[in-house]
Amino acid sequence: MNPPFDHRYLDELMERAGLDALMVTSKHNVQYLLGGHRFFFFDYMDAIGVSRYLPTLVYVRGELDATRYIGNAMESWQLDNDPVWVSDLDTSTWRAQDAIELALAHVRRVLPGQAVVGIEGSFLPVEAYQRLAADPSVTLRDGQFVLERLRAVKRVDELKLLEEASDAIVDSMRTTFGVHGPGSTKREIVQTLRQEQTRRGMTFEYCLVSMGASHNRAPSNASWAPGEVLCLDSGGNLGGYIGDLARMAVLGEPDAELEDLLAEVEAVQLAAREPIADGVVGQAIFDRAGEVLATSPHRAVSTFVAHGMGLISHEAPRLTSTGPVPYPNYDGPRALAAGMVLSIETTMLHPRRGFIKLEDTVTVTADGHRAFGDRARGWNVVDLAAARV
């Protein structure tokens, strides 16, 4: 079986970083390198007994056949049903330290002498890291950046999952808006959205929900009143890929002020899309959005951000170092590439009308861009006579 990723490009990235091998321990990167495999038993949690599940894939630069995957003692059932391309499999572990010990032994065997190994520091338990750091035969360096670069441009099958996830989230929001009305609470609305996403084959991850004049986005027993706005900002997972969009509703017909406020947000969103294309520098998105935002009467309470999307939220391309999630602005001065996927979002924290936001998922194409789930972007009007669920 052939690997589902460009292993020659991975070898190139590793050579640039000075890595002889990668020791991959995050569930999302293991899933990517194995072509979709994610052990069902630990899909939602990692803890087991006194340790944790630690899927570990060892990839040796330039030696595809030396790849080894180390999994849990029950994982062979799933691998029997859905084989992966890696032939060297060890499904005997329960503890993180056992998995890392086997991975280390494999590195010593295929790379005798000194080896430079890239690790995912943010996804490596202390007990596993300490064992690696104590071994004089390996020099540890960051491997997370290399893996993020490998995932930055999405394959056709990945784009399909992201589009389906985005469509399902928007459809779930529209259904949720349609079955709630006066008196519905934030908790009830989020629960409906969870059920709707699940019904569409997704794994519900979160919903940031705001209602009325409040900027609080946590579920609560606050109830929806006539004339109030409702913002749903939700992430749903389909096959490991995350859709993340935000849409607005209002209980009763929106007044002129609400129409104007959402139009301001929409203007920034559409402006941000204009420069998106293969070869365009990432900063151009922020420059164009900033031009329009500067003309907004509510610019003092409005913000714009764009970030990469895929197996995790906020991945490559990294386009800003001043957004809500902190990381270096690596891609801002660099060209976008066809196949990259972006989330673009404009937020207004109006002091009287509340939290007004649109968030869209856009993919870079060879001749421009294309938006996923690109509907229900105006005010979704909920009938005041709607029955409360």
Coordinates of C-alpha atoms in Angstrom, one line a residue:
M1 CA 0.0 0.0 0.0
N2 CA 1.2 3.5 -0.8
P3 CA 1.1 6.3 1.8
P4 CA -1.7 8.9 1.4
F5 CA 0.7 11.8 1.8
D6 CA 3.6 13.1 -0.3
H7 CA 6.4 11.3 1.4
R8 CA 9.1 12.9 -0.8
Y9 CA 7.9 16.3 0.3
L10 CA 8.0 15.2 3.9
D11 CA 11.6 14.0 3.4
E12 CA 12.4 17.4 2.0
L13 CA 10.8 19.2 5.0
M14 CA 12.7 16.9 7.4
E15 CA 16.0 17.5 5.6
R16 CA 15.5 21.3 5.8
A17 CA 14.9 20.9 9.6
G18 CA 17.8 18.5 10.1
L19 CA 15.7 15.6 11.2
D20 CA 16.6 12.0 10.7
A21 CA 13.3 10.7 12.0
L22 CA 9.9 11.8 13.3
M23 CA 8.2 10.4 16.4
V24 CA 4.6 11.4 15.9
T25 CA 2.3 11.2 19.0
S26 CA -0.7 13.5 18.3
K27 CA -3.9 11.8 17.3
H28 CA -4.5 14.2 14.4
N29 CA -1.0 13.8 12.9
V30 CA -1.1 10.0 13.4
Q31 CA -4.5 10.1 11.6
Y32 CA -3.0 12.1 8.8
L33 CA 0.0 9.9 8.2
L34 CA -2.0 6.7 8.4
G35 CA -4.6 7.9 6.0
G36 CA -7.5 8.4 8.3
H37 CA -7.0 5.8 11.1
R38 CA -8.1 6.9 14.5
F39 CA -8.7 4.3 17.2
F40 CA -12.4 4.4 18.1
F41 CA -11.9 3.4 21.7
F42 CA -9.9 6.5 22.5
D43 CA -11.6 8.9 20.1
Y44 CA -12.9 11.1 22.9
M45 CA -10.4 10.6 25.7
D46 CA -6.9 9.4 26.4
A47 CA -6.8 8.4 30.0
I48 CA -6.6 4.7 31.0
G49 CA -5.5 3.3 34.3
V50 CA -2.5 5.3 35.6
S51 CA -1.3 6.5 32.2
R52 CA -2.8 7.4 28.8
Y53 CA -3.2 6.2 25.3
L54 CA -0.2 7.3 23.1
P55 CA -0.4 6.4 19.5
T56 CA 3.1 6.6 18.2
L57 CA 4.3 6.6 14.6
V58 CA 8.0 6.5 13.7
Y59 CA 8.9 7.8 10.3
V60 CA 12.5 7.7 9.1
R61 CA 13.6 10.2 6.4
G62 CA 14.1 8.6 3.1
E63 CA 13.2 5.1 4.3
L64 CA 9.5 4.6 3.8
D65 CA 9.7 0.9 4.6
A66 CA 11.1 1.7 8.0
T67 CA 7.9 3.3 9.2
R68 CA 6.5 1.7 12.3
Y69 CA 3.2 2.3 14.1
I70 CA 2.7 1.5 17.8
G71 CA -0.8 1.3 19.1
N72 CA -3.0 0.0 21.9
A73 CA -3.5 -3.7 22.7
M74 CA -7.1 -3.6 21.4
E75 CA -6.3 -1.6 18.3
S76 CA -5.6 -4.6 16.1
W77 CA -9.3 -5.3 15.8
Q78 CA -9.8 -2.0 13.9
L79 CA -6.6 -2.4 11.9
D80 CA -7.8 -5.9 10.8
N81 CA -11.0 -4.4 9.5
D82 CA -9.4 -1.3 8.0
P83 CA -5.8 -1.9 7.1
V84 CA -3.3 0.9 6.9
W85 CA -0.3 1.3 4.6
V86 CA 2.2 0.7 7.3
S87 CA 3.2 -3.0 7.5
D88 CA 5.3 -2.8 10.8
L89 CA 2.6 -2.7 13.4
D90 CA 2.9 -3.2 17.2
T91 CA -0.5 -3.2 19.1
S92 CA 0.7 -4.3 22.5
T93 CA 0.7 -1.1 24.6
W94 CA -1.4 0.3 27.4
R95 CA 0.9 3.0 28.8
A96 CA 2.5 6.0 27.3
Q97 CA 5.9 5.0 28.5
D98 CA 5.6 1.5 26.9
A99 CA 4.7 3.1 23.5
I100 CA 7.7 5.5 23.7
E101 CA 10.1 2.7 24.7
L102 CA 9.1 0.6 21.7
A103 CA 9.4 3.7 19.4
L104 CA 12.9 4.4 20.8
A105 CA 14.0 0.8 20.3
H106 CA 12.9 1.1 16.7
V107 CA 14.9 4.3 16.1
R108 CA 18.0 2.7 17.6
R109 CA 17.6 -0.3 15.3
V110 CA 17.1 1.5 12.0
L111 CA 19.4 4.5 12.9
P112 CA 22.3 3.1 14.8
G113 CA 24.5 5.7 16.3
Q114 CA 23.3 9.3 16.9
A115 CA 19.9 10.3 15.5
V116 CA 18.1 13.6 15.4
V117 CA 14.4 13.0 16.2
G118 CA 11.6 15.4 15.7
I119 CA 8.9 15.3 18.4
E120 CA 5.6 17.0 19.0
G121 CA 6.3 18.6 22.3
S122 CA 2.8 19.8 22.9
F123 CA 1.5 16.2 22.5
L124 CA 4.0 14.2 24.4
P125 CA 3.4 13.3 28.1
V126 CA 6.2 14.2 30.6
E127 CA 6.9 10.6 31.3
A128 CA 7.5 9.9 27.7
Y129 CA 9.6 13.0 27.1
Q130 CA 11.8 12.2 30.1
R131 CA 12.5 8.8 28.8
L132 CA 13.5 10.2 25.4
A133 CA 15.6 13.0 26.8
A134 CA 17.5 10.6 29.0
D135 CA 18.7 8.6 26.0
P136 CA 22.1 9.8 24.8
S137 CA 21.6 8.2 21.3
V138 CA 18.9 10.7 20.3
T139 CA 18.9 14.4 19.9
L140 CA 15.4 15.9 20.2
R141 CA 14.1 18.7 18.1
D142 CA 10.8 20.2 17.1
G143 CA 8.9 18.1 14.6
Q144 CA 5.5 19.8 14.9
F145 CA 6.3 22.5 12.4
V146 CA 7.3 20.0 9.8
L147 CA 4.0 18.1 10.2
E148 CA 2.0 21.3 10.0
R149 CA 3.7 22.3 6.8
L150 CA 3.0 18.9 5.3
R151 CA -0.8 19.3 6.1
A152 CA -1.0 22.9 4.9
V153 CA -2.2 22.2 1.4
K154 CA -5.2 19.9 1.5
R155 CA -5.8 16.9 -0.8
V156 CA -9.1 16.6 -2.8
D157 CA -10.5 14.1 -0.3
E158 CA -9.7 16.5 2.6
L159 CA -11.4 19.4 0.8
K160 CA -14.4 17.3 0.3
L161 CA -14.7 16.5 4.0
L162 CA -14.2 20.1 5.0
E163 CA -16.9 21.2 2.5
E164 CA -19.3 18.5 3.8
A165 CA -18.6 19.5 7.4
S166 CA -19.3 23.2 6.6
D167 CA -22.5 22.4 4.8
A168 CA -23.7 20.2 7.7
I169 CA -23.0 22.8 10.3
V170 CA -24.9 25.5 8.4
D171 CA -27.8 23.1 7.8
S172 CA -27.8 22.2 11.5
M173 CA -27.9 25.9 12.5
R174 CA -30.8 26.6 10.2
T175 CA -32.8 23.7 11.6
T176 CA -31.9 24.8 15.2
F177 CA -33.1 28.4 14.5
G178 CA -36.3 27.0 13.0
V179 CA -37.4 24.9 16.0
H180 CA -36.7 27.5 18.8
G181 CA -38.6 30.6 19.8
P182 CA -39.5 32.8 22.7
G183 CA -38.3 31.4 26.0
S184 CA -35.8 28.9 24.6
T185 CA -32.7 28.9 26.6
K186 CA -29.1 28.9 25.4
R187 CA -28.6 25.4 26.8
E188 CA -31.6 24.1 24.9
I189 CA -30.5 25.7 21.7
V190 CA -27.0 24.3 21.9
Q191 CA -28.4 20.8 22.7
T192 CA -30.5 21.0 19.6
L193 CA -27.5 22.0 17.5
R194 CA -25.6 19.1 19.0
Q195 CA -28.4 16.6 18.0
E196 CA -28.6 18.1 14.5
Q197 CA -24.9 17.8 13.9
T198 CA -24.9 14.3 15.2
R199 CA -27.9 13.4 13.0
R200 CA -25.9 14.5 10.0
G201 CA -23.0 12.1 10.9
M202 CA -20.8 14.7 12.6
T203 CA -19.0 14.7 16.0
F204 CA -20.2 17.9 17.8
E205 CA -17.2 19.7 19.2
Y206 CA -18.4 23.0 20.6
C207 CA -20.8 25.9 20.2
L208 CA -20.1 29.4 21.3
V209 CA -23.5 30.9 21.8
S210 CA -24.5 34.5 22.6
M211 CA -27.9 36.0 23.0
G212 CA -29.3 39.5 23.4
A213 CA -27.1 42.3 24.6
S214 CA -24.7 39.9 26.5
H215 CA -21.3 39.1 25.1
N216 CA -21.1 35.9 27.2
R217 CA -20.7 33.0 24.8
A218 CA -21.2 30.0 27.2
P219 CA -24.4 28.0 27.4
S220 CA -26.7 29.1 30.2
N221 CA -30.3 29.3 31.2
A222 CA -30.7 32.8 29.7
S223 CA -33.8 32.7 27.5
W224 CA -34.5 34.3 24.1
A225 CA -36.7 37.3 24.1
P226 CA -38.4 39.1 21.1
G227 CA -36.1 41.4 19.2
E228 CA -32.9 39.8 20.6
V229 CA -30.1 38.5 18.4
L230 CA -28.7 35.0 18.6
C231 CA -25.2 34.0 17.4
L232 CA -24.2 30.4 17.0
D233 CA -20.4 29.8 16.3
S234 CA -19.9 26.1 16.1
G235 CA -17.2 23.5 15.2
G236 CA -18.2 20.1 14.1
N237 CA -16.0 17.2 13.1
L238 CA -16.5 15.0 10.1
G239 CA -13.9 12.2 9.5
G240 CA -11.5 14.1 11.7
Y241 CA -11.8 17.4 9.8
I242 CA -13.3 20.5 11.4
G243 CA -15.9 22.8 10.0
D244 CA -16.2 26.1 11.9
L245 CA -18.8 28.7 11.0
A246 CA -20.9 31.4 12.6
R247 CA -24.4 32.5 11.7
M248 CA -26.9 35.0 13.1
A249 CA -30.6 34.8 14.0
V250 CA -33.1 37.3 15.4
L251 CA -36.4 36.6 17.2
G252 CA -38.8 38.6 15.1
E253 CA -38.1 40.8 12.1
P254 CA -34.8 42.7 12.4
D255 CA -35.1 46.4 12.7
A256 CA -33.1 48.9 10.5
E257 CA -30.3 49.1 13.0
L258 CA -29.7 45.3 13.1
E259 CA -29.8 45.3 9.3
D260 CA -27.1 47.9 9.2
L261 CA -24.9 46.2 11.8
L262 CA -24.9 42.9 10.1
A263 CA -24.3 44.6 6.7
E264 CA -21.1 46.2 8.2
V265 CA -19.9 42.8 9.3
E266 CA -20.7 41.3 5.9
A267 CA -18.9 44.0 4.1
V268 CA -15.6 43.2 5.9
Q269 CA -16.1 39.5 5.2
L270 CA -16.7 40.0 1.5
A271 CA -13.7 42.4 1.3
A272 CA -11.4 39.8 2.9
R273 CA -12.3 37.3 0.3
E274 CA -11.4 39.5 -2.6
P275 CA -7.6 39.0 -2.7
I276 CA -7.7 35.3 -1.8
A277 CA -6.0 33.3 -4.6
D278 CA -3.1 31.0 -5.3
G279 CA 0.2 33.0 -5.1
V280 CA -1.3 36.0 -3.2
V281 CA 0.6 37.0 0.0
G282 CA -1.5 36.1 3.1
Q283 CA -1.2 39.6 4.6
A284 CA -3.3 40.9 1.7
I285 CA -6.4 39.4 3.3
F286 CA -5.9 41.5 6.5
D287 CA -5.0 44.6 4.5
R288 CA -8.2 44.5 2.4
A289 CA -10.4 43.7 5.4
G290 CA -8.7 46.4 7.4
E291 CA -9.5 49.0 4.7
V292 CA -13.2 48.3 4.9
L293 CA -13.2 47.9 8.7
A294 CA -11.6 51.4 9.0
T295 CA -14.7 52.9 7.4
S296 CA -17.1 51.1 9.8
P297 CA -18.9 53.4 12.3
H298 CA -18.4 50.5 14.8
R299 CA -14.7 49.9 14.1
A300 CA -13.8 50.5 17.7
V301 CA -15.8 47.4 18.8
S302 CA -15.1 45.2 15.7
T303 CA -12.3 42.8 14.9
F304 CA -11.2 40.7 12.0
V305 CA -9.1 37.5 11.9
A306 CA -8.2 34.8 9.4
H307 CA -6.6 31.5 10.2
G308 CA -6.0 28.0 8.7
M309 CA -8.4 25.1 9.2
G310 CA -8.2 21.4 8.8
L311 CA -7.6 18.6 11.2
I312 CA -7.4 21.1 14.0
S313 CA -8.7 24.7 14.4
H314 CA -6.0 27.3 13.8
E315 CA -3.5 25.4 11.8
A316 CA -1.4 26.4 8.8
P317 CA -1.5 28.9 7.2
R318 CA -0.7 31.0 10.2
L319 CA -1.6 34.5 9.1
T320 CA -1.4 36.7 12.3
S321 CA 0.4 36.9 15.6
T322 CA -2.2 39.3 17.1
G323 CA -5.3 37.1 16.8
P324 CA -7.2 35.4 19.7
V325 CA -5.0 32.3 19.6
P326 CA -1.3 33.1 20.0
Y327 CA 1.3 31.8 17.5
P328 CA 3.9 33.3 15.2
N329 CA 2.8 34.9 12.0
Y330 CA 4.7 32.6 9.7
D331 CA 2.5 32.7 6.6
G332 CA 1.5 36.4 6.6
P333 CA 4.4 37.4 4.3
R334 CA 4.3 34.3 2.2
A335 CA 2.1 33.3 -0.7
L336 CA -1.1 31.3 -0.3
A337 CA -1.3 28.1 -2.2
A338 CA -4.2 26.3 -3.9
G339 CA -5.6 23.8 -1.5
M340 CA -5.1 25.8 1.7
V341 CA -8.3 26.3 3.7
L342 CA -9.0 29.5 5.7
S343 CA -11.5 30.6 8.3
I344 CA -12.3 34.3 8.0
E345 CA -14.3 35.9 10.8
T346 CA -15.5 39.4 11.7
T347 CA -16.9 40.1 15.1
M348 CA -18.8 43.2 16.4
L349 CA -19.3 43.5 20.2
H350 CA -22.1 46.1 20.1
P351 CA -22.8 47.6 23.5
R352 CA -26.6 47.4 23.2
R353 CA -27.5 44.8 20.5
G354 CA -24.9 42.2 21.5
F355 CA -22.5 39.8 19.7
I356 CA -22.8 40.1 15.9
K357 CA -20.5 37.8 13.9
L358 CA -20.0 36.0 10.6
E359 CA -17.4 33.2 10.2
D360 CA -16.8 31.6 6.8
T361 CA -14.6 28.7 5.6
V362 CA -12.9 29.5 2.3
T363 CA -10.5 27.4 0.2
V364 CA -7.8 28.8 -2.0
T365 CA -8.1 27.7 -5.6
A366 CA -5.9 28.0 -8.7
D367 CA -8.0 30.8 -10.0
G368 CA -9.2 32.4 -6.8
H369 CA -11.2 30.9 -4.0
R370 CA -14.4 29.1 -3.1
A371 CA -16.5 29.2 0.1
F372 CA -18.0 26.2 1.8
G373 CA -21.4 26.3 3.5
D374 CA -21.9 29.7 2.0
R375 CA -25.6 30.4 2.9
A376 CA -27.8 31.6 5.7
R377 CA -25.4 34.6 6.0
G378 CA -28.1 37.3 6.6
W379 CA -30.5 37.5 9.5
N380 CA -32.2 34.1 10.0
V381 CA -35.6 35.4 11.1
V382 CA -37.4 33.3 13.7
D383 CA -41.2 33.7 13.9
L384 CA -42.3 35.2 17.2
A385 CA -45.1 32.6 17.2
A386 CA -42.6 29.7 17.0
A387 CA -43.3 27.1 19.5
R388 CA -40.6 26.5 22.1
V389 CA -39.1 23.0 21.9

